[in-house]
Amino acid sequence: MGRREIFAGNWKMFKTYREAEDLVKGILSGLGDIGSREVVIFPPAVYARDMAKLCMNTQVKVGIQNMYHEKEGAFTGELSPSMVRDCGCAYILIGHSERRHVFGEKDGDVNKKVKAALENGLSPVLCIGELLDDREKGRTREIVKKQLEGGLDRIAAGDLDKIIIAYEPVWAIGTGKVATPEIAEETHLFIREIIGTLYDGKVSQNMPILYGGSVKPDNISGLHVKENIDGALVGGACLKADSFLDIIHVK
Ligand code: PEP
């Protein structure tokens, strides 16, 4: 059996409540037969519970874009892992580049969140990726390796089947500058090698690795045919049902 294929949509801080409902309804009505492909949407947290209800018994799963690792406490403005689960969500984005670079999350924070997600039965989508400056200085591999080692620190091999990796070069996110399929594939292969070194070849072969960064209906097919690209984490193009559906339905 091949690896899981996953198409995820990160809504970031967009949409009114009504627009959110319309978007989910549009995705559900156009989804059709997607075989074993998996679809996950990450709406703003305040809408997640209602979106999860709309998606109940469908092939669209719902996740939240961020959480805190603690169980409960005086952490104003934060969400706990069990709150994410209680919203009907089974997925959590962890270490998105905007969390890292706008809100200052470090690999240590990311690691605590990955652990907390797993302890609470959530599937983490662990996001990694280098800045433009890193790429220009030839440091992509070093950064990706550091983020993987940090994010997966002391995570047991038996838990790896619940984790999804999203490789999102920061220079490609929201910029319209998609990585070429060759650049993406090369880094995905490197990620697989690192996971193979940290764990073993089987874990690494089974790990879904999504590409993210300016994925659009007109560039997904070139990425999709690459052996080590197992789907996409989509930002801007997931905000319209038609374009997200075109990506999900890529041939
Ligand atoms: C993202 O938010 O993870 C993302 C990849 O955004 P975009 O598709 O807009 O580049």
PDB file of C-alpha atoms and ligand atoms in Angstrom:
ATOM      1  CA  MET A   1       0.000   0.000   0.000  1.00  0.00           C
ATOM      2  CA  GLY A   2       1.236   3.489  -0.811  1.00  0.00           C
ATOM      3  CA  ARG A   3       1.588   6.315   1.629  1.00  0.00           C
ATOM      4  CA  ARG A   4      -1.372   8.415   2.826  1.00  0.00           C
ATOM      5  CA  GLU A   5      -2.192  11.350   0.555  1.00  0.00           C
ATOM      6  CA  ILE A   6      -3.369  14.425   2.417  1.00  0.00           C
ATOM      7  CA  PHE A   7      -4.648  17.809   1.261  1.00  0.00           C
ATOM      8  CA  ALA A   8      -4.875  20.318   4.065  1.00  0.00           C
ATOM      9  CA  GLY A   9      -6.150  23.877   4.080  1.00  0.00           C
ATOM     10  CA  ASN A  10      -4.877  26.487   6.541  1.00  0.00           C
ATOM     11  CA  TRP A  11      -7.424  29.290   6.707  1.00  0.00           C
ATOM     12  CA  LYS A  12      -5.159  31.426   8.922  1.00  0.00           C
ATOM     13  CA  MET A  13      -7.055  34.470  10.310  1.00  0.00           C
ATOM     14  CA  PHE A  14      -9.552  34.775   7.477  1.00  0.00           C
ATOM     15  CA  LYS A  15     -13.337  34.460   7.065  1.00  0.00           C
ATOM     16  CA  THR A  16     -16.395  35.628   8.933  1.00  0.00           C
ATOM     17  CA  TYR A  17     -18.539  32.936  10.480  1.00  0.00           C
ATOM     18  CA  ARG A  18     -20.982  32.955   7.534  1.00  0.00           C
ATOM     19  CA  GLU A  19     -18.159  32.804   5.007  1.00  0.00           C
ATOM     20  CA  ALA A  20     -16.663  29.896   6.925  1.00  0.00           C
ATOM     21  CA  GLU A  21     -19.932  27.969   6.766  1.00  0.00           C
ATOM     22  CA  ASP A  22     -20.262  28.684   3.042  1.00  0.00           C
ATOM     23  CA  LEU A  23     -16.715  27.546   2.383  1.00  0.00           C
ATOM     24  CA  VAL A  24     -17.208  24.247   4.191  1.00  0.00           C
ATOM     25  CA  LYS A  25     -20.526  23.643   2.442  1.00  0.00           C
ATOM     26  CA  GLY A  26     -18.889  24.409  -0.907  1.00  0.00           C
ATOM     27  CA  ILE A  27     -16.054  21.964  -0.225  1.00  0.00           C
ATOM     28  CA  LEU A  28     -18.453  19.238   0.897  1.00  0.00           C
ATOM     29  CA  SER A  29     -20.767  19.658  -2.064  1.00  0.00           C
ATOM     30  CA  GLY A  30     -17.953  19.516  -4.617  1.00  0.00           C
ATOM     31  CA  LEU A  31     -15.855  16.807  -2.994  1.00  0.00           C
ATOM     32  CA  GLY A  32     -17.274  13.782  -4.813  1.00  0.00           C
ATOM     33  CA  ASP A  33     -15.297  10.554  -4.819  1.00  0.00           C
ATOM     34  CA  ILE A  34     -11.778  11.205  -3.572  1.00  0.00           C
ATOM     35  CA  GLY A  35     -10.910   7.566  -2.960  1.00  0.00           C
ATOM     36  CA  SER A  36      -8.451   7.259  -0.118  1.00  0.00           C
ATOM     37  CA  ARG A  37      -7.297  10.887  -0.256  1.00  0.00           C
ATOM     38  CA  GLU A  38      -7.621  12.699   3.043  1.00  0.00           C
ATOM     39  CA  VAL A  39      -8.759  16.303   3.447  1.00  0.00           C
ATOM     40  CA  VAL A  40      -8.194  18.379   6.564  1.00  0.00           C
ATOM     41  CA  ILE A  41      -9.249  21.985   7.074  1.00  0.00           C
ATOM     42  CA  PHE A  42      -7.842  24.300   9.728  1.00  0.00           C
ATOM     43  CA  PRO A  43     -10.388  27.098  10.289  1.00  0.00           C
ATOM     44  CA  PRO A  44      -9.951  29.770  12.977  1.00  0.00           C
ATOM     45  CA  ALA A  45     -10.352  28.050  16.354  1.00  0.00           C
ATOM     46  CA  VAL A  46     -13.606  29.819  17.256  1.00  0.00           C
ATOM     47  CA  TYR A  47     -15.321  28.223  14.246  1.00  0.00           C
ATOM     48  CA  ALA A  48     -13.776  24.780  14.602  1.00  0.00           C
ATOM     49  CA  ARG A  49     -16.522  23.109  16.608  1.00  0.00           C
ATOM     50  CA  ASP A  50     -19.277  24.181  14.218  1.00  0.00           C
ATOM     51  CA  MET A  51     -17.184  23.315  11.157  1.00  0.00           C
ATOM     52  CA  ALA A  52     -16.478  19.881  12.665  1.00  0.00           C
ATOM     53  CA  LYS A  53     -20.238  19.359  13.085  1.00  0.00           C
ATOM     54  CA  LEU A  54     -20.833  20.277   9.442  1.00  0.00           C
ATOM     55  CA  CYS A  55     -18.128  17.820   8.416  1.00  0.00           C
ATOM     56  CA  MET A  56     -19.289  14.958  10.633  1.00  0.00           C
ATOM     57  CA  ASN A  57     -19.507  11.652   8.701  1.00  0.00           C
ATOM     58  CA  THR A  58     -17.771  13.148   5.681  1.00  0.00           C
ATOM     59  CA  GLN A  59     -14.245  12.747   4.339  1.00  0.00           C
ATOM     60  CA  VAL A  60     -13.325  16.251   5.499  1.00  0.00           C
ATOM     61  CA  LYS A  61     -11.594  16.375   8.874  1.00  0.00           C
ATOM     62  CA  VAL A  62     -11.070  19.469  10.959  1.00  0.00           C
ATOM     63  CA  GLY A  63      -8.081  20.705  12.913  1.00  0.00           C
ATOM     64  CA  ILE A  64      -6.934  23.804  14.787  1.00  0.00           C
ATOM     65  CA  GLN A  65      -4.026  26.063  13.807  1.00  0.00           C
ATOM     66  CA  ASN A  66      -2.270  26.256  17.162  1.00  0.00           C
ATOM     67  CA  MET A  67      -2.566  25.254  20.815  1.00  0.00           C
ATOM     68  CA  TYR A  68      -0.569  25.434  24.046  1.00  0.00           C
ATOM     69  CA  HIS A  69       1.039  22.307  25.461  1.00  0.00           C
ATOM     70  CA  GLU A  70      -0.225  22.599  29.054  1.00  0.00           C
ATOM     71  CA  LYS A  71      -3.278  20.701  30.245  1.00  0.00           C
ATOM     72  CA  GLU A  72      -4.928  23.745  31.851  1.00  0.00           C
ATOM     73  CA  GLY A  73      -4.058  26.803  33.874  1.00  0.00           C
ATOM     74  CA  ALA A  74      -3.580  30.540  33.889  1.00  0.00           C
ATOM     75  CA  PHE A  75      -2.600  30.885  30.225  1.00  0.00           C
ATOM     76  CA  THR A  76      -4.865  33.656  28.981  1.00  0.00           C
ATOM     77  CA  GLY A  77      -5.770  33.357  25.334  1.00  0.00           C
ATOM     78  CA  GLU A  78      -4.464  29.828  24.878  1.00  0.00           C
ATOM     79  CA  LEU A  79      -6.178  26.530  24.041  1.00  0.00           C
ATOM     80  CA  SER A  80      -5.292  23.176  25.594  1.00  0.00           C
ATOM     81  CA  PRO A  81      -4.954  19.913  23.652  1.00  0.00           C
ATOM     82  CA  SER A  82      -8.104  18.504  25.256  1.00  0.00           C
ATOM     83  CA  MET A  83     -10.032  21.635  24.213  1.00  0.00           C
ATOM     84  CA  VAL A  84      -8.954  20.998  20.625  1.00  0.00           C
ATOM     85  CA  ARG A  85     -10.228  17.436  20.889  1.00  0.00           C
ATOM     86  CA  ASP A  86     -13.471  18.547  22.552  1.00  0.00           C
ATOM     87  CA  CYS A  87     -14.140  20.749  19.518  1.00  0.00           C
ATOM     88  CA  GLY A  88     -14.347  17.584  17.426  1.00  0.00           C
ATOM     89  CA  CYS A  89     -10.886  18.143  15.978  1.00  0.00           C
ATOM     90  CA  ALA A  90      -8.368  15.362  15.490  1.00  0.00           C
ATOM     91  CA  TYR A  91      -5.567  17.423  13.888  1.00  0.00           C
ATOM     92  CA  ILE A  92      -3.373  20.241  15.072  1.00  0.00           C
ATOM     93  CA  LEU A  93      -0.964  22.427  13.085  1.00  0.00           C
ATOM     94  CA  ILE A  94       2.280  22.771  14.994  1.00  0.00           C
ATOM     95  CA  GLY A  95       5.194  25.086  14.276  1.00  0.00           C
ATOM     96  CA  HIS A  96       3.686  26.861  11.276  1.00  0.00           C
ATOM     97  CA  SER A  97       6.164  29.432   9.976  1.00  0.00           C
ATOM     98  CA  GLU A  98       3.918  32.273  11.157  1.00  0.00           C
ATOM     99  CA  ARG A  99       3.954  30.810  14.672  1.00  0.00           C
ATOM    100  CA  ARG A 100       7.737  30.536  14.498  1.00  0.00           C
ATOM    101  CA  HIS A 101       8.542  33.851  12.852  1.00  0.00           C
ATOM    102  CA  VAL A 102       5.710  36.165  13.944  1.00  0.00           C
ATOM    103  CA  PHE A 103       5.145  34.738  17.434  1.00  0.00           C
ATOM    104  CA  GLY A 104       8.662  33.519  18.198  1.00  0.00           C
ATOM    105  CA  GLU A 105       8.041  29.789  18.703  1.00  0.00           C
ATOM    106  CA  LYS A 106      11.212  27.777  19.073  1.00  0.00           C
ATOM    107  CA  ASP A 107      11.881  24.111  18.364  1.00  0.00           C
ATOM    108  CA  GLY A 108      11.555  23.407  22.106  1.00  0.00           C
ATOM    109  CA  ASP A 109       8.005  24.853  22.144  1.00  0.00           C
ATOM    110  CA  VAL A 110       7.168  22.916  19.000  1.00  0.00           C
ATOM    111  CA  ASN A 111       8.423  19.697  20.603  1.00  0.00           C
ATOM    112  CA  LYS A 112       6.283  20.220  23.740  1.00  0.00           C
ATOM    113  CA  LYS A 113       3.245  20.730  21.520  1.00  0.00           C
ATOM    114  CA  VAL A 114       3.953  17.618  19.453  1.00  0.00           C
ATOM    115  CA  LYS A 115       4.213  15.572  22.666  1.00  0.00           C
ATOM    116  CA  ALA A 116       1.050  17.108  24.140  1.00  0.00           C
ATOM    117  CA  ALA A 117      -0.838  16.447  20.899  1.00  0.00           C
ATOM    118  CA  LEU A 118       0.151  12.784  20.885  1.00  0.00           C
ATOM    119  CA  GLU A 119      -0.690  12.349  24.574  1.00  0.00           C
ATOM    120  CA  ASN A 120      -4.158  13.694  23.808  1.00  0.00           C
ATOM    121  CA  GLY A 121      -4.880  11.602  20.756  1.00  0.00           C
ATOM    122  CA  LEU A 122      -4.364  14.420  18.247  1.00  0.00           C
ATOM    123  CA  SER A 123      -2.470  14.106  14.967  1.00  0.00           C
ATOM    124  CA  PRO A 124       0.172  16.819  14.726  1.00  0.00           C
ATOM    125  CA  VAL A 125       0.988  18.392  11.380  1.00  0.00           C
ATOM    126  CA  LEU A 126       4.570  19.411  12.110  1.00  0.00           C
ATOM    127  CA  CYS A 127       5.591  22.333   9.893  1.00  0.00           C
ATOM    128  CA  ILE A 128       9.217  22.977   9.045  1.00  0.00           C
ATOM    129  CA  GLY A 129      11.010  25.100   6.468  1.00  0.00           C
ATOM    130  CA  GLU A 130      13.875  27.473   5.871  1.00  0.00           C
ATOM    131  CA  LEU A 131      13.905  31.248   5.397  1.00  0.00           C
ATOM    132  CA  LEU A 132      15.019  32.789   2.093  1.00  0.00           C
ATOM    133  CA  ASP A 133      18.293  33.856   3.709  1.00  0.00           C
ATOM    134  CA  ASP A 134      18.936  30.247   4.821  1.00  0.00           C
ATOM    135  CA  ARG A 135      18.350  28.965   1.299  1.00  0.00           C
ATOM    136  CA  GLU A 136      20.550  31.626  -0.260  1.00  0.00           C
ATOM    137  CA  LYS A 137      23.323  30.752   2.171  1.00  0.00           C
ATOM    138  CA  GLY A 138      22.990  27.038   1.377  1.00  0.00           C
ATOM    139  CA  ARG A 139      21.698  26.247   4.872  1.00  0.00           C
ATOM    140  CA  THR A 140      18.385  24.571   3.938  1.00  0.00           C
ATOM    141  CA  ARG A 141      19.444  21.079   5.002  1.00  0.00           C
ATOM    142  CA  GLU A 142      20.951  22.280   8.257  1.00  0.00           C
ATOM    143  CA  ILE A 143      17.745  24.175   9.193  1.00  0.00           C
ATOM    144  CA  VAL A 144      15.383  21.387   8.177  1.00  0.00           C
ATOM    145  CA  LYS A 145      17.466  18.833  10.109  1.00  0.00           C
ATOM    146  CA  LYS A 146      17.549  21.025  13.206  1.00  0.00           C
ATOM    147  CA  GLN A 147      13.777  21.605  13.081  1.00  0.00           C
ATOM    148  CA  LEU A 148      13.096  17.893  12.639  1.00  0.00           C
ATOM    149  CA  GLU A 149      15.461  16.809  15.404  1.00  0.00           C
ATOM    150  CA  GLY A 150      14.086  19.500  17.710  1.00  0.00           C
ATOM    151  CA  GLY A 151      10.414  18.924  16.909  1.00  0.00           C
ATOM    152  CA  LEU A 152      10.674  15.135  17.201  1.00  0.00           C
ATOM    153  CA  ASP A 153      12.965  15.059  20.228  1.00  0.00           C
ATOM    154  CA  ARG A 154      12.057  12.080  22.458  1.00  0.00           C
ATOM    155  CA  ILE A 155       9.038  11.142  20.342  1.00  0.00           C
ATOM    156  CA  ALA A 156       8.738   7.351  20.231  1.00  0.00           C
ATOM    157  CA  ALA A 157       8.867   5.519  16.905  1.00  0.00           C
ATOM    158  CA  GLY A 158       5.460   4.006  17.721  1.00  0.00           C
ATOM    159  CA  ASP A 159       3.898   7.482  17.619  1.00  0.00           C
ATOM    160  CA  LEU A 160       5.286   8.462  14.241  1.00  0.00           C
ATOM    161  CA  ASP A 161       2.332   7.045  12.339  1.00  0.00           C
ATOM    162  CA  LYS A 162       0.169   9.818  13.844  1.00  0.00           C
ATOM    163  CA  ILE A 163       2.463  12.596  12.672  1.00  0.00           C
ATOM    164  CA  ILE A 164       2.349  14.392   9.327  1.00  0.00           C
ATOM    165  CA  ILE A 165       5.256  16.562   8.223  1.00  0.00           C
ATOM    166  CA  ALA A 166       4.649  19.711   6.179  1.00  0.00           C
ATOM    167  CA  TYR A 167       7.687  21.123   4.412  1.00  0.00           C
ATOM    168  CA  GLU A 168       6.969  24.793   3.855  1.00  0.00           C
ATOM    169  CA  PRO A 169       9.884  26.926   2.691  1.00  0.00           C
ATOM    170  CA  VAL A 170       9.136  30.280   4.290  1.00  0.00           C
ATOM    171  CA  TRP A 171      10.087  32.162   1.105  1.00  0.00           C
ATOM    172  CA  ALA A 172       7.259  30.353  -0.708  1.00  0.00           C
ATOM    173  CA  ILE A 173       4.478  30.969   1.824  1.00  0.00           C
ATOM    174  CA  GLY A 174       2.015  33.615   0.708  1.00  0.00           C
ATOM    175  CA  THR A 175       4.494  34.988  -1.825  1.00  0.00           C
ATOM    176  CA  GLY A 176       3.275  33.356  -5.029  1.00  0.00           C
ATOM    177  CA  LYS A 177       6.798  31.899  -5.424  1.00  0.00           C
ATOM    178  CA  VAL A 178       6.148  28.171  -5.303  1.00  0.00           C
ATOM    179  CA  ALA A 179       9.188  25.913  -4.941  1.00  0.00           C
ATOM    180  CA  THR A 180       9.886  24.057  -8.161  1.00  0.00           C
ATOM    181  CA  PRO A 181       8.850  20.405  -7.980  1.00  0.00           C
ATOM    182  CA  GLU A 182      12.573  19.519  -8.129  1.00  0.00           C
ATOM    183  CA  ILE A 183      13.493  21.730  -5.172  1.00  0.00           C
ATOM    184  CA  ALA A 184      10.553  20.447  -3.143  1.00  0.00           C
ATOM    185  CA  GLU A 185      11.257  16.814  -4.016  1.00  0.00           C
ATOM    186  CA  GLU A 186      14.930  17.127  -3.123  1.00  0.00           C
ATOM    187  CA  THR A 187      14.086  18.496   0.326  1.00  0.00           C
ATOM    188  CA  HIS A 188      11.314  15.933   0.891  1.00  0.00           C
ATOM    189  CA  LEU A 189      13.784  13.180   0.125  1.00  0.00           C
ATOM    190  CA  PHE A 190      16.239  14.721   2.576  1.00  0.00           C
ATOM    191  CA  ILE A 191      13.490  14.883   5.240  1.00  0.00           C
ATOM    192  CA  ARG A 192      12.804  11.200   4.655  1.00  0.00           C
ATOM    193  CA  GLU A 193      16.493  10.437   5.045  1.00  0.00           C
ATOM    194  CA  ILE A 194      16.665  12.325   8.355  1.00  0.00           C
ATOM    195  CA  ILE A 195      13.610  10.491   9.683  1.00  0.00           C
ATOM    196  CA  GLY A 196      15.217   7.236   8.570  1.00  0.00           C
ATOM    197  CA  THR A 197      18.314   8.147  10.585  1.00  0.00           C
ATOM    198  CA  LEU A 198      16.342   9.249  13.647  1.00  0.00           C
ATOM    199  CA  TYR A 199      14.054   6.192  13.490  1.00  0.00           C
ATOM    200  CA  ASP A 200      14.214   3.607  10.744  1.00  0.00           C
ATOM    201  CA  GLY A 201      13.541   3.118   7.068  1.00  0.00           C
ATOM    202  CA  LYS A 202      10.025   1.791   7.567  1.00  0.00           C
ATOM    203  CA  VAL A 203       8.906   4.745   9.687  1.00  0.00           C
ATOM    204  CA  SER A 204      10.450   7.085   7.158  1.00  0.00           C
ATOM    205  CA  GLN A 205       8.858   5.390   4.135  1.00  0.00           C
ATOM    206  CA  ASN A 206       5.413   5.573   5.752  1.00  0.00           C
ATOM    207  CA  MET A 207       5.638   9.221   6.818  1.00  0.00           C
ATOM    208  CA  PRO A 208       3.359  11.551   4.819  1.00  0.00           C
ATOM    209  CA  ILE A 209       5.306  14.678   3.845  1.00  0.00           C
ATOM    210  CA  LEU A 210       3.192  17.527   2.486  1.00  0.00           C
ATOM    211  CA  TYR A 211       4.518  20.467   0.524  1.00  0.00           C
ATOM    212  CA  GLY A 212       3.281  23.962   1.393  1.00  0.00           C
ATOM    213  CA  GLY A 213       4.028  27.368  -0.101  1.00  0.00           C
ATOM    214  CA  SER A 214       1.931  29.054  -2.804  1.00  0.00           C
ATOM    215  CA  VAL A 215       0.278  25.830  -3.950  1.00  0.00           C
ATOM    216  CA  LYS A 216      -2.392  26.656  -6.541  1.00  0.00           C
ATOM    217  CA  PRO A 217      -4.565  24.649  -8.939  1.00  0.00           C
ATOM    218  CA  ASP A 218      -2.113  25.440 -11.759  1.00  0.00           C
ATOM    219  CA  ASN A 219       1.039  24.219 -10.001  1.00  0.00           C
ATOM    220  CA  ILE A 220      -0.159  21.257  -7.931  1.00  0.00           C
ATOM    221  CA  SER A 221       0.168  18.634 -10.669  1.00  0.00           C
ATOM    222  CA  GLY A 222       3.939  19.155 -11.101  1.00  0.00           C
ATOM    223  CA  LEU A 223       4.403  18.723  -7.355  1.00  0.00           C
ATOM    224  CA  HIS A 224       1.942  15.873  -7.053  1.00  0.00           C
ATOM    225  CA  VAL A 225       3.781  13.577  -9.475  1.00  0.00           C
ATOM    226  CA  LYS A 226       6.934  13.654  -7.351  1.00  0.00           C
ATOM    227  CA  GLU A 227       7.500  10.449  -5.468  1.00  0.00           C
ATOM    228  CA  ASN A 228       8.160  11.994  -2.064  1.00  0.00           C
ATOM    229  CA  ILE A 229       5.430  14.646  -2.104  1.00  0.00           C
ATOM    230  CA  ASP A 230       2.346  13.182  -0.447  1.00  0.00           C
ATOM    231  CA  GLY A 231      -0.065  16.092  -0.711  1.00  0.00           C
ATOM    232  CA  ALA A 232      -0.184  19.753   0.141  1.00  0.00           C
ATOM    233  CA  LEU A 233      -0.721  22.231   2.932  1.00  0.00           C
ATOM    234  CA  VAL A 234      -2.513  25.090   1.217  1.00  0.00           C
ATOM    235  CA  GLY A 235      -3.012  28.651   2.469  1.00  0.00           C
ATOM    236  CA  GLY A 236      -4.448  31.277   0.096  1.00  0.00           C
ATOM    237  CA  ALA A 237      -5.865  28.818  -2.439  1.00  0.00           C
ATOM    238  CA  CYS A 238      -7.905  26.964   0.206  1.00  0.00           C
ATOM    239  CA  LEU A 239     -10.025  30.017   0.920  1.00  0.00           C
ATOM    240  CA  LYS A 240     -12.203  29.395  -2.134  1.00  0.00           C
ATOM    241  CA  ALA A 241     -13.976  26.068  -2.447  1.00  0.00           C
ATOM    242  CA  ASP A 242     -13.321  25.800  -6.204  1.00  0.00           C
ATOM    243  CA  SER A 243      -9.582  26.277  -6.019  1.00  0.00           C
ATOM    244  CA  PHE A 244      -9.191  24.011  -2.974  1.00  0.00           C
ATOM    245  CA  LEU A 245     -11.275  21.336  -4.727  1.00  0.00           C
ATOM    246  CA  ASP A 246      -9.158  21.619  -7.887  1.00  0.00           C
ATOM    247  CA  ILE A 247      -6.073  20.979  -5.741  1.00  0.00           C
ATOM    248  CA  ILE A 248      -7.671  18.045  -3.912  1.00  0.00           C
ATOM    249  CA  HIS A 249      -8.774  16.516  -7.231  1.00  0.00           C
ATOM    250  CA  VAL A 250      -5.349  16.806  -8.897  1.00  0.00           C
ATOM    251  CA  LYS A 251      -4.753  13.959 -11.373  1.00  0.00           C
TER     252      LYS A 251
HETATM  253  C1  PEP B   1       0.379  28.152   4.586  1.00  0.00           C
HETATM  254  O1  PEP B   1      -0.255  29.003   5.196  1.00  0.00           O
HETATM  255  O2  PEP B   1       0.770  27.154   5.189  1.00  0.00           O
HETATM  256  C2  PEP B   1       0.659  28.350   3.166  1.00  0.00           C
HETATM  257  C3  PEP B   1       1.360  27.447   2.541  1.00  0.00           C
HETATM  258  O3  PEP B   1       0.154  29.493   2.576  1.00  0.00           O
HETATM  259  P1  PEP B   1       0.124  29.807   0.973  1.00  0.00           P
HETATM  260  O4  PEP B   1      -0.439  28.587   0.301  1.00  0.00           O
HETATM  261  O5  PEP B   1      -0.782  30.990   0.865  1.00  0.00           O
HETATM  262  O6  PEP B   1       1.516  30.090   0.556  1.00  0.00           O
END
